[in-house]
Amino acid sequence: MAVVDSANSCDVEELAGHPGSSQSTELLMLGALGVVYGDIGTSPIYALREALHASSGGNVADRTDILGVLSLIIWSLTITVTVKYIMFVLRADNRGEGGVLSLMALARGSFPKRSALMLGIGIVGASLFFGDAVITPAISVLSAVEGMNVVTPAFQPYVVPLTLVVLAILFAIQRFGTGGVGLVFGPVTAVWFLAIGLSGLNHIIADPEILWAISPYYIVAFLIHSPDVASITIGAVFLAVTGGEALYADLGHFGRKPMVLAWLSIVFPCLLLNYAGQGAFILANGGVVGHPFFEMNGGWTLIPMVVLATAATVIASQAVISGAFSLTRQAVQLNMLPRLQILHTSEKQPGQIYMPRVNLLLALAVVILVVGFGESSKLASAYGISVTGNMLVTTVLLYVVMTRIWKWKLSVAVPLTVLFALIDIVFFASNIVKVFEGGWASLVVAFTIVLGMWTWVRGSRYLFDKTRRNEIPLDVLAGNLLKKKPQLVSGTAVFLTSDPLSAPTALMHSLKHYKVLHEQNVILSVVTAPQPVVPDSERVKMETVNELFMRVTLTFGYMEQPNIPRALAICRKQGWKFDIMTTSFFLSRRSLKASPNSGMPVWQDRLFIGLARSAADATEYFQIPTGRVVEIGTQVVV
């Protein structure tokens, strides 16, 4: 089952092939350009502009501000993305997969005594990613459409309406999957990076002195010159590295080598050229900070750049939306959210999915942000908090992996973690002060997700413990039924349960009401492994209880879509002649009722019940033929 935190995980295997395939590294690099780097690649549209507005307190910046802010951007990209993510985080793969929940699964498995703590950190990281997934489409598309104001100020009244139209089309086409549009993601983004690189290079040639910004001396000079606005400016500078967290999330789709090569050979150089070119352009125009990204493209190049920017931002938004689908599916598999409807949009690529409910909620949230804020400058305040928080969570989990899985010495792991954490904390602190300027938006999204995940995890455990106390041990029931057999009917009955040691509720109610038992009864449980994919050789575990009963455990990776009939077919190799046409699947459908004596507060009790009612049908989720399913309803007071 596909999932990711993170960050942006649109699957383009139809474009470039899986990392393990024979597809060329060049094609994988092209695919990575369109999916992995689309978000960070559109940051030049607004990052330097917002940082200079913050440092200057107006629309005119002096030389110290320009060189200092530019130096901050250069070194932020170098340390946070190139060193932290490219050199270290990408090595922390969970059997080839990445993302904050993959990292959480690794850390949790290596730290069983702190399993709950690792789960909590993972929930926070995933929730912050959803905040990013809501704000990215809003600020990216809005900032690109605002480029038309440079063409003619008369376009101002149409910016928000046109942005809403673009976003509506974007969310509407999600149901068709990313396979088709993925074919143009890479080439369009490649053209985008070359265009912004050449655009910046033209102005660097006109004023080569801007390259002095490479020296960190100008960072120190800026901080001394403008200590009163340093914090706000650093928060705006962080906009230049937003999207960097996407590298790790899409690790499983492209592999480390193509992503590293794409960053070092194309993305990083072109970003540096464009930021430096913007700085040179502003210096050449007396420090006036307007909309430098578009303004430095004069004449005939302006309108094509606006069109290209809009296309690039749509691609960046597509990537993060697909990432939200994948992350949600992973959270469902890890039992951090209730089952949600998952539609597969490709017969060949299982990673390409569409989740209608998630898509609708994202669309509504993005529309509200665009209408509510109206300008990308106002949205910029809301952007950084969720991404900085996500990066800080990654640093914490990375330290656990370094010390407990890689077995690195503390003398190596601690200095690296301190360096990364210090930068993350500085960025987070600089952004958190913007809570009342718009930062509350991402916090509201993250808090809502945290509350939902926490309630689901807590409620599920409470419900499991309560029902287990009222259930009969399976071994006891199986022994009694063997001694005194009820009326037996031909065929096989499969009872789905989350607790294979206890008699399933559906079995007990079937005996109570029908007074019959099938000749062969299978107590089936489905578990999720802390790894992305489980090989068929480890898929099925069978255990004979007695001649009437058998336990079967099916194990799926958190990146896999559970398919019970297909998995049970493997049982033939282990001696069970499974035949779907003579098998009935019994499912227990619980009707939950709130109780004032619940182990949770009343409001959380009702929220858990609401989440449970929103869960997708188990028959569809586990891909069981509807004609072979018998559902038995029960009422449970929680």
XYZ file of C-alpha atoms in Angstrom:
638
model
C 0.000 0.000 0.000
C 1.416 3.347 -0.908
C 1.932 5.914 1.682
C 4.011 8.680 2.395
C 4.483 11.653 4.869
C 5.471 12.939 3.567
C 6.056 14.832 1.367
C 5.186 14.568 -2.270
C 4.907 11.058 -3.607
C 3.391 11.006 -7.032
C 4.200 7.739 -8.773
C 5.649 8.111 -12.265
C 6.833 4.571 -12.805
C 5.042 4.551 -16.146
C 7.358 7.381 -17.163
C 10.668 6.165 -15.856
C 10.301 2.698 -14.408
C 10.880 1.499 -10.878
C 14.339 2.084 -9.411
C 14.975 -1.608 -9.547
C 14.123 -1.918 -13.234
C 16.394 -1.687 -16.265
C 15.242 1.822 -17.143
C 18.084 4.262 -17.685
C 19.276 6.602 -14.990
C 18.576 9.513 -17.341
C 14.879 8.687 -17.543
C 14.686 8.273 -13.777
C 16.360 11.659 -13.389
C 13.790 13.184 -15.749
C 10.949 11.668 -13.739
C 12.470 12.936 -10.499
C 12.637 16.465 -11.926
C 8.884 16.521 -12.485
C 7.786 14.920 -9.246
C 10.444 15.335 -6.579
C 11.758 18.787 -7.397
C 8.636 20.504 -8.673
C 7.886 22.113 -5.296
C 11.341 23.451 -4.454
C 11.763 24.431 -8.101
C 8.921 26.966 -7.907
C 10.218 28.622 -4.713
C 12.221 31.292 -6.647
C 8.893 32.838 -7.692
C 8.354 34.204 -4.189
C 11.174 33.245 -1.753
C 13.725 36.032 -2.355
C 10.971 38.620 -2.741
C 9.406 37.743 0.618
C 12.765 37.614 2.393
C 13.769 41.063 1.122
C 10.402 42.537 2.023
C 10.934 41.202 5.548
C 14.528 42.482 5.824
C 13.895 45.926 4.381
C 10.511 46.502 5.952
C 9.349 47.957 2.656
C 9.945 47.837 -1.075
C 13.581 49.076 -1.155
C 16.522 46.990 0.103
C 20.147 48.109 0.480
C 23.189 46.179 -0.706
C 23.846 44.575 2.697
C 20.310 43.244 2.854
C 20.417 41.850 -0.686
C 23.775 40.098 -0.332
C 22.955 38.881 3.186
C 19.565 37.427 2.267
C 20.975 35.852 -0.889
C 23.801 34.282 1.124
C 21.273 32.905 3.608
C 19.347 31.280 0.753
C 22.498 29.800 -0.802
C 23.710 28.256 2.447
C 20.236 27.078 3.446
C 19.954 25.164 0.195
C 23.476 23.807 0.656
C 23.222 22.601 4.262
C 19.539 21.667 4.559
C 19.014 20.046 1.177
C 22.435 19.056 -0.182
C 24.070 17.968 3.073
C 21.169 16.866 5.277
C 18.791 15.293 2.775
C 21.026 14.318 -0.147
C 23.977 13.034 1.887
C 22.269 11.572 4.948
C 18.472 11.329 5.026
C 18.235 9.556 1.660
C 20.381 6.769 3.129
C 17.708 6.021 5.753
C 15.539 3.944 3.447
C 13.078 1.359 4.738
C 13.749 -1.390 2.186
C 13.893 1.188 -0.559
C 11.008 3.379 0.632
C 11.190 6.813 2.241
C 8.970 9.358 3.977
C 8.332 10.388 7.554
C 6.107 7.379 8.300
C 8.646 5.002 6.790
C 11.287 6.582 9.002
C 8.924 6.282 11.960
C 8.418 2.569 11.221
C 12.193 2.074 11.164
C 12.738 3.965 14.410
C 9.786 2.295 16.119
C 10.993 -1.190 15.223
C 14.473 -0.458 16.601
C 13.179 1.151 19.798
C 10.424 -1.136 21.194
C 10.633 0.381 24.682
C 9.681 3.766 23.225
C 7.228 2.485 20.628
C 4.445 4.856 21.715
C 6.823 7.830 21.642
C 8.005 6.981 18.128
C 4.372 6.604 17.033
C 3.532 10.006 18.496
C 6.454 11.651 16.701
C 5.367 9.986 13.456
C 1.802 11.256 13.888
C 3.064 14.807 14.391
C 5.296 14.566 11.301
C 2.492 13.189 9.143
C 0.088 15.861 10.360
C 2.532 18.635 9.555
C 2.895 17.217 6.057
C -0.851 17.547 5.530
C -0.487 21.216 6.488
C 2.122 21.486 3.750
C -0.138 19.610 1.297
C -2.911 22.164 1.815
C -0.786 25.299 1.544
C 1.509 24.282 -1.344
C -1.175 24.266 -4.085
C -2.639 27.525 -2.778
C 0.592 29.561 -2.595
C 2.222 28.010 -5.686
C -0.639 28.528 -8.144
C -1.598 31.906 -6.659
C 1.977 33.257 -6.910
C 2.274 32.081 -10.528
C -1.009 33.649 -11.615
C 0.051 36.888 -9.890
C 2.756 37.113 -12.535
C 0.070 38.465 -14.875
C 0.068 41.624 -12.763
C 3.537 42.313 -14.120
C 2.144 42.126 -17.663
C -0.685 44.526 -16.803
C -1.912 45.803 -13.410
C -5.438 45.658 -14.816
C -5.319 41.888 -14.308
C -5.366 42.224 -10.486
C -9.132 41.607 -9.997
C -8.883 38.332 -11.916
C -5.978 36.764 -9.994
C -8.042 34.937 -7.361
C -10.839 33.807 -9.745
C -8.325 32.421 -12.258
C -6.395 30.712 -9.451
C -9.602 29.013 -8.313
C -10.304 27.852 -11.877
C -6.807 26.343 -12.206
C -7.127 24.632 -8.817
C -10.611 23.316 -9.647
C -9.270 21.721 -12.832
C -6.281 20.349 -10.935
C -8.384 18.597 -8.289
C -10.983 17.461 -10.836
C -8.435 15.542 -12.922
C -7.095 13.614 -9.909
C -9.581 10.826 -10.551
C -7.840 10.034 -13.844
C -4.516 9.340 -12.141
C -1.059 10.736 -12.757
C 0.040 8.182 -15.354
C -1.010 10.237 -18.378
C -0.007 13.679 -17.187
C 3.138 12.179 -15.666
C 4.546 11.769 -19.162
C 4.932 15.540 -19.448
C 5.910 16.283 -15.850
C 9.618 15.658 -16.345
C 10.126 17.459 -19.671
C 8.115 20.538 -18.612
C 10.005 20.797 -15.326
C 13.329 20.303 -17.123
C 12.441 23.224 -19.416
C 11.447 25.214 -16.328
C 14.804 24.719 -14.598
C 16.761 25.558 -17.734
C 14.624 28.672 -18.257
C 15.070 30.022 -14.717
C 18.784 29.171 -14.807
C 19.342 31.083 -18.059
C 17.150 33.948 -16.830
C 19.361 34.359 -13.764
C 22.608 33.883 -15.676
C 21.850 36.851 -17.964
C 21.709 39.224 -14.985
C 24.715 37.670 -13.234
C 26.794 38.418 -16.325
C 25.635 42.042 -16.120
C 26.689 42.279 -12.439
C 29.153 39.472 -11.488
C 29.749 41.056 -8.063
C 26.538 39.404 -6.876
C 28.531 36.157 -6.666
C 30.246 37.508 -3.536
C 27.051 36.381 -1.785
C 28.523 32.884 -1.781
C 30.662 33.995 1.160
C 28.980 33.464 4.577
C 30.609 36.748 5.608
C 27.559 38.517 4.214
C 25.267 36.502 6.491
C 27.173 37.775 9.522
C 27.187 41.317 8.138
C 23.444 41.188 7.550
C 22.676 39.851 11.040
C 24.798 42.605 12.594
C 23.302 45.248 10.309
C 19.654 44.212 10.820
C 19.316 42.235 14.078
C 15.791 43.528 14.658
C 14.396 41.875 11.526
C 16.751 38.869 11.375
C 14.210 36.413 12.783
C 11.436 37.428 10.389
C 13.848 37.378 7.450
C 15.144 33.889 8.274
C 11.540 32.678 8.386
C 11.027 34.038 4.865
C 14.350 32.618 3.657
C 13.067 29.172 4.587
C 10.624 29.434 1.674
C 13.624 28.680 -0.560
C 13.988 25.148 0.858
C 10.316 24.203 1.084
C 9.893 21.123 -1.010
C 13.237 19.731 0.127
C 11.378 17.257 2.322
C 9.946 15.750 -0.881
C 13.278 14.127 -1.678
C 12.923 11.536 1.045
C 9.239 10.902 0.425
C 9.803 9.892 -3.202
C 12.872 7.769 -2.574
C 11.033 4.533 -3.364
C 9.849 5.752 -6.764
C 13.190 6.741 -8.245
C 16.029 5.493 -6.092
C 18.805 7.508 -4.485
C 21.244 7.762 -7.413
C 18.920 9.433 -9.998
C 17.630 11.869 -7.361
C 21.123 12.851 -6.245
C 22.322 13.294 -9.829
C 19.267 15.368 -10.763
C 19.812 17.666 -7.789
C 23.543 18.169 -8.239
C 23.578 18.473 -12.037
C 20.390 20.434 -12.783
C 18.218 21.571 -9.868
C 20.798 22.998 -7.455
C 22.834 24.923 -10.089
C 19.721 26.372 -11.753
C 18.242 27.476 -8.434
C 21.483 29.191 -7.429
C 21.715 30.928 -10.806
C 18.162 32.219 -10.599
C 18.418 33.509 -7.025
C 21.715 35.222 -7.803
C 20.225 36.669 -10.983
C 17.292 38.106 -9.028
C 19.737 39.671 -6.591
C 21.732 41.233 -9.447
C 18.538 42.554 -11.030
C 17.408 44.202 -7.783
C 20.846 45.794 -7.268
C 20.781 47.122 -10.823
C 17.387 48.714 -10.144
C 18.408 50.633 -7.058
C 17.281 47.961 -4.583
C 13.612 48.239 -5.518
C 11.903 44.955 -4.570
C 8.862 44.415 -6.730
C 8.295 41.010 -8.263
C 11.894 40.329 -9.386
C 11.321 36.813 -10.696
C 8.979 38.053 -13.433
C 10.286 41.598 -13.798
C 13.789 40.466 -14.757
C 12.267 38.720 -17.780
C 11.605 41.663 -20.032
C 10.107 41.875 -23.488
C 8.847 38.781 -25.246
C 10.105 36.393 -22.529
C 7.686 37.648 -19.853
C 4.432 36.014 -20.978
C 6.068 32.629 -21.767
C 7.674 32.697 -18.305
C 4.293 33.373 -16.665
C 2.740 30.470 -18.584
C 5.672 28.203 -17.765
C 5.519 29.228 -14.091
C 1.823 28.369 -13.936
C 2.503 24.951 -15.462
C 5.382 24.360 -13.034
C 3.292 25.282 -10.007
C 0.490 22.973 -11.125
C 3.044 20.165 -11.400
C 4.401 21.000 -7.944
C 0.868 20.978 -6.577
C 0.090 17.675 -8.299
C 3.057 16.077 -6.610
C 2.042 17.134 -3.110
C -1.589 16.120 -3.667
C -0.504 12.656 -4.766
C 1.748 12.620 -1.721
C -1.261 13.254 0.492
C -3.030 10.258 -1.069
C -0.010 8.041 -0.482
C 0.560 9.257 3.071
C -3.091 8.707 3.929
C -3.006 5.169 2.604
C 0.115 4.449 4.644
C -1.541 5.864 7.762
C -4.570 3.632 7.127
C -2.360 0.572 6.789
C -0.536 1.437 10.016
C -3.962 1.784 11.727
C -3.478 5.493 12.345
C -6.654 6.343 10.398
C -9.866 4.461 9.570
C -10.168 2.632 6.252
C -10.800 5.078 3.411
C -11.949 4.387 -0.129
C -8.985 3.848 -2.451
C -9.420 3.799 -6.216
C -6.608 2.486 -8.376
C -6.102 4.560 -11.519
C -3.690 2.235 -13.293
C -3.954 -1.464 -14.059
C -0.165 -1.767 -14.221
C 1.051 0.579 -11.492
C -0.356 -0.190 -8.015
C 1.162 3.004 -6.599
C -1.158 5.233 -8.612
C -4.225 5.786 -6.475
C -7.056 8.250 -6.033
C -8.827 8.862 -2.725
C -12.080 10.786 -3.340
C -12.650 11.895 0.247
C -9.074 13.100 0.748
C -9.183 14.921 -2.601
C -12.424 16.689 -1.670
C -11.151 17.764 1.749
C -7.892 19.043 0.262
C -9.754 20.971 -2.446
C -12.070 22.635 0.070
C -9.186 23.591 2.355
C -7.121 25.021 -0.534
C -10.064 27.058 -1.863
C -10.723 28.478 1.609
C -7.064 29.514 1.911
C -6.961 31.194 -1.508
C -10.198 33.124 -0.915
C -9.329 33.938 2.689
C -5.770 35.169 2.134
C -6.083 36.473 -1.442
C -2.344 37.071 -1.953
C 0.671 34.752 -1.997
C 2.551 37.191 0.260
C -0.021 36.663 3.009
C 0.007 32.912 2.495
C 3.815 32.857 2.821
C 3.427 33.404 6.568
C 1.391 30.221 6.823
C 3.747 28.110 4.744
C 6.907 27.671 6.751
C 5.608 26.311 10.062
C 4.389 22.956 8.792
C 7.469 22.271 6.654
C 9.993 23.302 9.344
C 8.152 21.127 11.848
C 8.238 18.190 9.433
C 11.981 18.636 8.912
C 12.584 18.778 12.665
C 10.662 15.528 13.135
C 12.804 13.952 10.397
C 15.968 15.023 12.225
C 14.792 13.470 15.506
C 13.872 10.157 13.870
C 17.093 10.187 11.836
C 19.099 10.334 15.075
C 17.336 7.180 16.308
C 18.162 5.430 13.034
C 21.792 6.597 13.135
C 22.394 5.282 16.639
C 20.163 2.195 16.816
C 20.164 0.818 13.251
C 23.324 2.157 11.620
C 25.169 1.783 14.949
C 27.059 5.026 14.446
C 29.203 6.280 17.289
C 27.747 9.131 19.324
C 30.803 11.219 18.423
C 29.536 11.202 14.809
C 25.734 11.078 15.237
C 25.435 13.782 17.904
C 27.333 16.612 16.095
C 25.422 15.955 12.859
C 22.074 15.857 14.663
C 22.895 19.025 16.599
C 23.818 20.831 13.356
C 20.652 19.755 11.555
C 18.423 20.310 14.592
C 19.904 23.751 15.259
C 19.106 24.886 11.711
C 15.625 23.333 11.875
C 14.910 24.973 15.230
C 16.103 28.384 14.008
C 13.838 28.093 10.974
C 10.926 26.822 13.075
C 11.334 29.592 15.661
C 11.490 32.192 12.893
C 8.261 30.892 11.402
C 6.312 30.219 14.581
C 6.238 33.968 15.347
C 4.011 34.321 12.272
C 1.168 32.428 13.921
C -1.122 35.444 14.027
C -0.134 36.601 10.522
C -1.401 33.425 8.895
C 0.704 30.675 10.402
C -2.342 29.556 12.359
C -3.726 28.063 9.147
C -1.110 25.292 8.884
C -1.293 24.691 12.642
C -5.060 24.260 12.467
C -4.679 21.672 9.684
C -1.922 19.827 11.564
C -3.794 19.923 14.879
C -6.928 18.562 13.217
C -4.998 15.625 11.756
C -3.171 14.958 15.042
C -6.488 14.955 16.889
C -8.034 12.562 14.376
C -5.075 10.154 14.370
C -4.682 10.218 18.146
C -8.389 9.596 18.647
C -8.404 6.713 16.177
C -5.327 5.025 17.676
C -6.595 5.487 21.239
C -10.168 4.472 20.446
C -9.086 1.411 18.458
C -6.950 0.160 21.323
C -9.689 0.789 23.857
C -12.263 -1.005 21.687
C -9.884 -3.928 21.126
C -9.232 -4.319 24.866
C -12.919 -4.069 25.724
C -14.133 -6.602 23.165
C -11.305 -8.982 24.041
C -12.429 -9.059 27.680
C -15.858 -10.236 26.561
C -14.670 -12.835 24.082
C -13.958 -16.550 24.568
C -10.448 -17.877 23.864
C -10.481 -19.579 20.468
C -8.661 -22.695 21.697
C -11.295 -23.257 24.392
C -14.198 -22.833 21.962
C -12.550 -25.025 19.309
C -11.986 -27.798 21.863
C -15.591 -27.689 23.090
C -16.996 -27.735 19.546
C -14.805 -30.701 18.663
C -16.162 -32.670 21.631
C -19.766 -31.710 20.934
C -20.089 -30.897 17.266
C -23.054 -28.833 16.061
C -24.673 -29.458 12.679
C -21.892 -29.284 10.064
C -22.438 -27.862 6.582
C -20.136 -28.259 3.616
C -17.665 -25.584 2.534
C -15.243 -23.216 4.216
C -16.027 -20.264 6.463
C -13.443 -17.516 6.865
C -13.936 -15.244 9.882
C -12.033 -11.966 9.781
C -10.771 -10.723 13.125
C -8.089 -8.455 14.531
C -7.539 -10.822 17.479
C -6.670 -14.369 16.306
C -6.510 -15.683 19.895
C -10.174 -15.011 20.630
C -13.311 -16.389 19.007
C -14.521 -13.792 16.464
C -17.817 -12.077 17.225
C -19.162 -13.153 13.820
C -18.454 -16.804 14.691
C -20.204 -16.575 18.049
C -23.278 -14.913 16.551
C -23.363 -17.437 13.703
C -23.403 -20.321 16.183
C -25.972 -18.562 18.337
C -28.449 -17.774 15.565
C -27.861 -20.454 12.899
C -26.830 -23.399 15.159
C -24.482 -24.678 12.402
C -20.768 -24.813 11.716
C -18.874 -25.218 8.455
C -16.713 -28.267 7.900
C -13.655 -26.042 7.672
C -13.336 -22.782 9.632
C -10.529 -20.304 9.182
C -9.809 -17.553 11.703
C -8.189 -14.920 9.500
C -6.276 -11.848 10.661
C -4.549 -9.251 8.521
C -1.488 -7.483 9.904
C 0.735 -4.722 8.544
C 4.483 -5.222 8.656
C 6.851 -2.332 9.475
C 8.250 -2.576 5.950
C 6.903 -1.367 2.591
C 6.517 -4.708 0.800
C 6.284 -8.292 2.041
C 7.422 -11.107 -0.310
C 4.954 -13.911 -1.083
C 7.155 -16.320 0.833
C 6.369 -14.386 4.022
C 2.774 -13.479 3.154
C 0.913 -16.379 4.789
C 1.261 -18.051 8.177
C -0.966 -21.074 8.810
C -1.594 -22.868 12.093
C -3.953 -25.814 12.651
C -6.021 -25.528 15.840
C -7.884 -28.826 15.379
C -9.747 -30.623 12.600
C -12.448 -27.939 12.560
C -10.405 -24.751 12.941
C -7.304 -23.196 11.464
C -5.605 -19.848 12.062
C -4.288 -17.912 9.080
C -2.363 -14.658 9.315
C -1.844 -12.553 6.198
C 0.941 -9.994 6.310
C 1.089 -6.993 3.985
C 3.620 -4.200 3.790
C 2.446 -0.673 4.481
C 2.952 0.196 0.810
C 0.708 -2.643 -0.396
C -3.015 -2.847 -1.055
C -4.456 -5.824 0.892
C -6.014 -8.422 -1.387
C -7.279 -11.336 0.687
C -8.389 -13.733 -2.110
C -5.082 -13.377 -3.941
C -3.104 -13.881 -0.723
C -5.158 -16.922 0.281
C -4.367 -18.533 -3.059
C -0.798 -18.861 -1.759
C -2.163 -21.260 0.885
C -2.450 -23.954 -1.796
C 1.312 -24.328 -1.652
C 1.012 -25.021 2.085
C -1.641 -27.707 1.763
C -4.923 -25.781 2.023
C -6.933 -26.279 -1.163
C -8.492 -22.829 -1.128
C -11.438 -22.390 -3.489
C -13.102 -18.988 -3.528
C -16.366 -20.413 -4.905
C -16.908 -22.709 -1.885
C -15.752 -20.165 0.688
C -17.898 -17.719 2.660
C -16.340 -14.719 4.394
C -17.953 -13.664 7.673
C -17.440 -10.078 8.778
C -18.619 -8.449 11.970
C -20.067 -4.985 11.448
C -19.964 -3.126 14.751
C -22.486 -0.432 15.554
C -20.783 1.754 18.160
C -22.743 3.550 20.864
C -21.337 6.305 23.050
C -21.225 5.812 26.798
C -20.570 8.301 29.619
C -18.480 5.587 31.296
C -16.092 5.299 28.369
C -12.359 5.296 28.928
C -12.170 8.447 26.794
C -13.736 11.892 27.182
C -17.251 12.118 25.731
C -16.175 14.436 22.885
C -13.383 12.047 21.885
C -15.741 9.101 22.212
C -18.133 10.695 19.728
C -15.278 11.686 17.406
C -14.038 8.077 17.346
C -17.534 6.822 16.552
C -17.792 9.375 13.734
C -14.443 8.257 12.308
C -15.493 4.606 12.539
C -18.712 5.319 10.643
C -16.738 7.048 7.886
C -14.560 3.977 7.321
C -14.742 2.320 3.917
C -16.492 -1.011 3.563
C -14.192 -3.876 4.615
C -15.370 -6.018 1.702
C -14.179 -3.463 -0.828
C -11.046 -2.535 1.108
C -9.816 -6.149 1.317
C -11.034 -6.840 -2.259
C -13.284 -9.734 -1.270
C -15.940 -10.759 -3.856
C -19.206 -9.275 -2.599
C -21.124 -12.447 -3.431
C -19.050 -14.422 -0.930
C -19.506 -12.125 2.089
C -21.863 -12.480 5.063
C -21.979 -9.509 7.436
C -23.240 -9.930 10.999
C -24.091 -6.744 12.872
C -23.375 -6.222 16.557
C -23.752 -3.282 18.923
C -20.843 -2.238 21.111
C -20.991 0.443 23.791
C -17.743 2.401 23.973
